[in-house]
Coordinates of C-alpha atoms in Angstrom, one line a residue:
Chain A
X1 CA 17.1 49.4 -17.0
X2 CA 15.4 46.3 -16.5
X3 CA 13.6 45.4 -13.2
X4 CA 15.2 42.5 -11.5
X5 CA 12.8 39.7 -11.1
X6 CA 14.2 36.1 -9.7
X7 CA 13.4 33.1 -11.7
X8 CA 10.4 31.7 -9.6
X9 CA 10.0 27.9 -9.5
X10 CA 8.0 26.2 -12.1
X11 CA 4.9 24.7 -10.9
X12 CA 4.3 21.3 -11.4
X13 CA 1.5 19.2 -11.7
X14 CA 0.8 16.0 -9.2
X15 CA -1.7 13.1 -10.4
X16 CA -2.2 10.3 -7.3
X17 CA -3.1 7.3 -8.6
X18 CA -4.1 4.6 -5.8
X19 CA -6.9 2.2 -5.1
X20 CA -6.8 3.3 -1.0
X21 CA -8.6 6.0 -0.4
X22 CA -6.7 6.3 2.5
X23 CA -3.4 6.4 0.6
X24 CA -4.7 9.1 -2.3
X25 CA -5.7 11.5 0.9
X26 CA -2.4 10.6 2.5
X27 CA -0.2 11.3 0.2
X28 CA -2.0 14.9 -0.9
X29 CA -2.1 15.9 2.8
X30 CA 1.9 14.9 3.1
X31 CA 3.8 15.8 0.1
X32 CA 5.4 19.2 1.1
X33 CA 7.0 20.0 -2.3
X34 CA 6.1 23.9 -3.0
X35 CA 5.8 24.3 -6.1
X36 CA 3.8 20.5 -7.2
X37 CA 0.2 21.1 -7.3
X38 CA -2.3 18.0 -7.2
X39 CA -4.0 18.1 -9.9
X40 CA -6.1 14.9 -9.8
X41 CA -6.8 11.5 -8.1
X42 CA -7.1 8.1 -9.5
X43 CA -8.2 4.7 -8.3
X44 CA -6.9 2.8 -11.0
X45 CA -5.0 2.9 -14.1
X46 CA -8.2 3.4 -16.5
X47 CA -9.1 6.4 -14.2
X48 CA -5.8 7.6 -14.5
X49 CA -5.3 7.7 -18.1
X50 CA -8.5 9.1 -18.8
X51 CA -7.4 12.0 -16.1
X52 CA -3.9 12.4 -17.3
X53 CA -5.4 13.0 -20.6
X54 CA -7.5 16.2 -18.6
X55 CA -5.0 17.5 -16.4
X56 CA -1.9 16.5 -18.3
X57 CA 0.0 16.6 -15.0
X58 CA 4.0 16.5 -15.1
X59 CA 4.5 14.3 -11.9
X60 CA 2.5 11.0 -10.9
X61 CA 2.6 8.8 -8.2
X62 CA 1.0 5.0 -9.0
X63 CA 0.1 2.7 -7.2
X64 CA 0.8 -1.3 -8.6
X65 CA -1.4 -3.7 -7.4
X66 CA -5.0 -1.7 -8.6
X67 CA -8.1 -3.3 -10.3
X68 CA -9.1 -2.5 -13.8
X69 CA -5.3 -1.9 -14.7
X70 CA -2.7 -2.8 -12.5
X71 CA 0.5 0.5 -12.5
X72 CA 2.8 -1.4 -15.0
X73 CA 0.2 -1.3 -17.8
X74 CA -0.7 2.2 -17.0
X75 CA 2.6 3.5 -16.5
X76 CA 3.4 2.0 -20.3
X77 CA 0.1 3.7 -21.4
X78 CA 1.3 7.4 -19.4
X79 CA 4.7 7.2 -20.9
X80 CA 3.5 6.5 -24.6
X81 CA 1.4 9.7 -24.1
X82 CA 3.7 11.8 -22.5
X83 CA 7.3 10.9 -22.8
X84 CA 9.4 13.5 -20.5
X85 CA 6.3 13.0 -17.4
X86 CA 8.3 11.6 -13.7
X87 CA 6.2 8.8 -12.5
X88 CA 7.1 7.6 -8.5
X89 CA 6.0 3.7 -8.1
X90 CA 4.7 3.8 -4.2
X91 CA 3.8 0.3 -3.5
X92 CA 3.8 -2.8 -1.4
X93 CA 5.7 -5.0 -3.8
X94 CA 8.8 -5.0 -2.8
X95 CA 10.7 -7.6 -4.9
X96 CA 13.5 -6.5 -6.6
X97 CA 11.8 -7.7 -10.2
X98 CA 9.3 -5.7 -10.2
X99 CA 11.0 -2.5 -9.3
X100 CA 13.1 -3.6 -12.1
X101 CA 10.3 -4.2 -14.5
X102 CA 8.3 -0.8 -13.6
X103 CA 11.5 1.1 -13.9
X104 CA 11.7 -0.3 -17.6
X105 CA 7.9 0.5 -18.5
X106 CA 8.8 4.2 -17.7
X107 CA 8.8 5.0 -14.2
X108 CA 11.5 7.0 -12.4
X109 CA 11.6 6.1 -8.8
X110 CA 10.4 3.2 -6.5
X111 CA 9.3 4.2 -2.9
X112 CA 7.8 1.1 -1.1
X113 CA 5.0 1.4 1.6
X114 CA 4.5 1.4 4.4
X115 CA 6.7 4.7 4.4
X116 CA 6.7 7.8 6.6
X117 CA 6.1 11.8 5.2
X118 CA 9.7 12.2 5.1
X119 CA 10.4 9.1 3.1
X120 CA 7.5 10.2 0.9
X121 CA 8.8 13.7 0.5
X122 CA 12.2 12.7 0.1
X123 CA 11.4 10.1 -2.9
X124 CA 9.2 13.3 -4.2
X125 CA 12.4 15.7 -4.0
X126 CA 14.9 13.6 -6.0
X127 CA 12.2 12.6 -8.6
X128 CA 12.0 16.2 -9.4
X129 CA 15.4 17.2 -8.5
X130 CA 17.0 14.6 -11.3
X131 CA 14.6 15.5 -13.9
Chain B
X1 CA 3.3 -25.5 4.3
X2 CA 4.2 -23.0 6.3
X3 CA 7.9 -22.5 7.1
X4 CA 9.9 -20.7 9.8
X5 CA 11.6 -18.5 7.2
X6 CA 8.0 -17.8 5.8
X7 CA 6.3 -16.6 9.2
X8 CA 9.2 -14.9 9.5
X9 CA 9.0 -12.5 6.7
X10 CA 5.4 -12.2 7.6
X11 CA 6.0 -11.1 11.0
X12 CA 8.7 -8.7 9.8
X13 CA 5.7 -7.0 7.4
X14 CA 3.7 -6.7 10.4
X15 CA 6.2 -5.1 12.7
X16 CA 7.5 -3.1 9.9
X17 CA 4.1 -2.0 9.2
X18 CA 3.0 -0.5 12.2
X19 CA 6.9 1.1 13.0
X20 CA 6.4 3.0 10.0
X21 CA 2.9 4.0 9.0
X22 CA 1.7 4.5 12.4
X23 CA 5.2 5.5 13.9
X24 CA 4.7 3.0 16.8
X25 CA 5.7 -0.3 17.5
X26 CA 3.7 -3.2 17.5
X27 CA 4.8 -6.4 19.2
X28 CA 4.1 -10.3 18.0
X29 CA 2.9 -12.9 19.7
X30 CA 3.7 -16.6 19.3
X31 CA 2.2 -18.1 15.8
X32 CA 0.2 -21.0 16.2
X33 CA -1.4 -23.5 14.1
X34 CA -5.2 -23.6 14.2
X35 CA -5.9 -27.2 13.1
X36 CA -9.9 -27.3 13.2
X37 CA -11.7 -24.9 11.1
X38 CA -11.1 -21.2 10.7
X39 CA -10.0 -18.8 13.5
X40 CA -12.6 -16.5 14.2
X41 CA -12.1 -12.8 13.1
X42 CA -12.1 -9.0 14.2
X43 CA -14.2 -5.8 13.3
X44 CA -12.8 -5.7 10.4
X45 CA -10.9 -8.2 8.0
X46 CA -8.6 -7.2 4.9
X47 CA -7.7 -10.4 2.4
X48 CA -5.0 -11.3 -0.2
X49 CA -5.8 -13.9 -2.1
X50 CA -2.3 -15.6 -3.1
X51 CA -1.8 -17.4 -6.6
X52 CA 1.6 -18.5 -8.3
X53 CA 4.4 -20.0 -6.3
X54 CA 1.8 -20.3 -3.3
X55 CA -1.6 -20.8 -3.4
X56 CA -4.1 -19.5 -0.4
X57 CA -4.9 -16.3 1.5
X58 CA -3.4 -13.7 3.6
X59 CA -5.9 -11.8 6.0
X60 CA -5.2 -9.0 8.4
X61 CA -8.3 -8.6 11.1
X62 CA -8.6 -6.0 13.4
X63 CA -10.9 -4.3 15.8
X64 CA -12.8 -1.0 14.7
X65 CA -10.8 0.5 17.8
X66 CA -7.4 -0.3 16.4
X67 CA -7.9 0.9 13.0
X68 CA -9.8 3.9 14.0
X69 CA -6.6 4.8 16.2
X70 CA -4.1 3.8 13.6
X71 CA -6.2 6.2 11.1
X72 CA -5.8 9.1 13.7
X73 CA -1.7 8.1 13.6
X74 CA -1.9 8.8 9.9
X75 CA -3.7 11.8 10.4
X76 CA -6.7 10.6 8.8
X77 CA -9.8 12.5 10.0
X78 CA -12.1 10.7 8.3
X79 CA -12.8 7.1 10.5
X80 CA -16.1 6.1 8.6
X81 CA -17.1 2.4 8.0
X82 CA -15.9 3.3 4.4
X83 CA -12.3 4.6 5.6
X84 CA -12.2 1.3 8.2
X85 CA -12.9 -1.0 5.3
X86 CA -9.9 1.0 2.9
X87 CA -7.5 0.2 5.5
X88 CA -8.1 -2.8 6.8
X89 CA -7.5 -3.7 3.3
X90 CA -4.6 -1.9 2.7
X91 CA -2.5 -3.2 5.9
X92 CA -3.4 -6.7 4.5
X93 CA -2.2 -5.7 1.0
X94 CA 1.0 -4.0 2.3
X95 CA 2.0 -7.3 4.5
X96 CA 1.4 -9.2 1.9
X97 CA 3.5 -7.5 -0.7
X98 CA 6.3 -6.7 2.0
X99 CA 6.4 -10.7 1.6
X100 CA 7.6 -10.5 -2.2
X101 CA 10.8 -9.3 -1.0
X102 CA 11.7 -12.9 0.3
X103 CA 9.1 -14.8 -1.6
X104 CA 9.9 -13.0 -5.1
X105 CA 7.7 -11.8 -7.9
X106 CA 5.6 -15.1 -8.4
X107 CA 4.2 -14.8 -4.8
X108 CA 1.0 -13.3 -6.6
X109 CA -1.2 -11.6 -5.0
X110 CA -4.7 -9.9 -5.3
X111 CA -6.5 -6.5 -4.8
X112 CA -8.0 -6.8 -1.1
X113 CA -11.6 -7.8 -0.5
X114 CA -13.3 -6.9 2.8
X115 CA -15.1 -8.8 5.4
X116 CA -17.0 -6.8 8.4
X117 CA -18.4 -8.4 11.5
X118 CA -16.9 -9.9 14.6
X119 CA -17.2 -13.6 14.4
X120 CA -17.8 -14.1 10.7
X121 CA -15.4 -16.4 9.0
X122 CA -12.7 -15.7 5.7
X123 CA -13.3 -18.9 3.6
X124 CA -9.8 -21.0 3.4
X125 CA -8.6 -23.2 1.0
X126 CA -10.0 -26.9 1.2
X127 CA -7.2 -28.4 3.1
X128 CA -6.0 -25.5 4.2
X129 CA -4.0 -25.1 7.9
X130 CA -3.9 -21.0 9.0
X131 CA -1.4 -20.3 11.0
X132 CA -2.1 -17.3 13.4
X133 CA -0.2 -14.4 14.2
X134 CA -1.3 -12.7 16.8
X135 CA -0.4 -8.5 16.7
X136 CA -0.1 -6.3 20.0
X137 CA -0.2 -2.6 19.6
X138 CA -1.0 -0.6 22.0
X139 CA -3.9 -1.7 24.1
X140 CA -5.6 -3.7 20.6
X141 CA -5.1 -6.9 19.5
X142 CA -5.3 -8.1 15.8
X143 CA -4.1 -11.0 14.1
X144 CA -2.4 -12.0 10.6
X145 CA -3.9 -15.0 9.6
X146 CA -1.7 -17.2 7.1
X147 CA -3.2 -19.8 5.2
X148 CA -1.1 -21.3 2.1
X149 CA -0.4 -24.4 0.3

């Protein structure tokens, strides 16, 4: 007879991309999701691509206004490498075209800052939960 | 020129800023014009350059104090020079792209630059009349300085 054994979670793999320190550190310490591991930090969209391409993470959260490459571009780039990977916008644009314009690059979810842990866990949850 | 409508959606960043990132309030004072020169600045000073539909700058300056107590809020137990200097500029940055909601996707702005020292100026466009909003939270004061064309 075969042992039991419940299906455990997948782990999943979290790249930050921001140009705030403060904002990479933040959003590592907050994000309460079990099962998402962080796998790597960016400060821009160069930096990301060239750490997406190491880590190959499933989950990102970008950043928008960055120097180097701003988050559209590098959310374009992320997508052309890896089709089926969930990328949350979290930034302080908060005009309706751009949301608009990242969600058609790629992205899956727009959280705006300032926001608060639950707000950031929240966004985090249905990202994942309507993959 | 500055409009009503226009402070207004900056004032709403700012309030909005502090309610949320730092879970406590922060209350505004009364805008004014400065009409000679540039008003003098904080600690600390995060700044937006603004291109497109407006052209000018956007700074947030602060007091070491404030943002070393607004770091604790976050959490942040890191409250080096470097860490001051990443959020000074981040505030400014999130104000000013709060402001995109009512301004829309052509109020351009920049990645923040940083300017450190009590008393030292941000350079304004030629021409240019700030308009000061001064920020109360708890027992700091800081200022959003407004300065388009």
């Amino acid at each position: 007879m075969a042992a039991y054994a419940p299906a455990l979670p997948m782990q999943l793999k979290l790249l930050i991309v921001d140009d705030s320190n403060v904002i990479r550190r933040r959003i590592e310490r907050c994000q309460q999701i079990e099962h998402l591991q962080v796998v790597g930090l960016a400060s821009n969209g160069v930096e990301a691509i060239e750490v997406f391409r190491r880590t190959d993470p499933d989950v990102v959260t970008m950043d928008i206004t960055m120097p180097e490459m701003d988050g559209i571009e590098c959310v374009e780039q992320l997508v052309a490498l890896k089709p089926d990977v969930l990328i949350l916008i979290i930034s302080a644009l908060a005009d309706k075209a751009t949301a608009v314009e990242a969600m058609e690059k790629g992205a899956n979810g727009f959280l705006n800052k300032p926001f608060s842990d639950r707000q950031l866990n929240e966004a985090l949850e249905e990202l994942i939960g309507g993959a | 020129m500055l409009e009503e409508q226009d402070i207004r959606a900056f004032v709403h960043g700012t309030t909005r800023y502090f309610e949320v990132a730092a879970q406590q309030a922060a209350s505004v004072g009364s805008p004014y014009l400065v009409t000679e020169g540039a008003p003098d600045s904080h600690d600390y000073s995060g700044v937006i350059s603004v291109s497109g539909r407006r052209n000018g700058v956007v700074y947030f300056s602060a007091p070491r104090g404030m943002l070393t107590v607004l770091l604790m809020k976050m959490n942040e137990s890191n409250v080096s020079h470097e860490y001051l200097c990443d959020l000074v500029g981040e505030v400014a940055n999130t104000i000013a792209g709060n402001v995109r909601r009512d301004m829309g996707k052509d109020f351009a702005i920049s990645v923040p630059t940083v300017v450190t020292g009590a008393g030292n100026t941000v350079e304004l466009p030629p021409g240019g009349r700030p308009v000061v909003i001064p920020i109360h939270w708890r027992s700091h004061v800081a200022k959003l300085v407004v300065c388009l064309q």
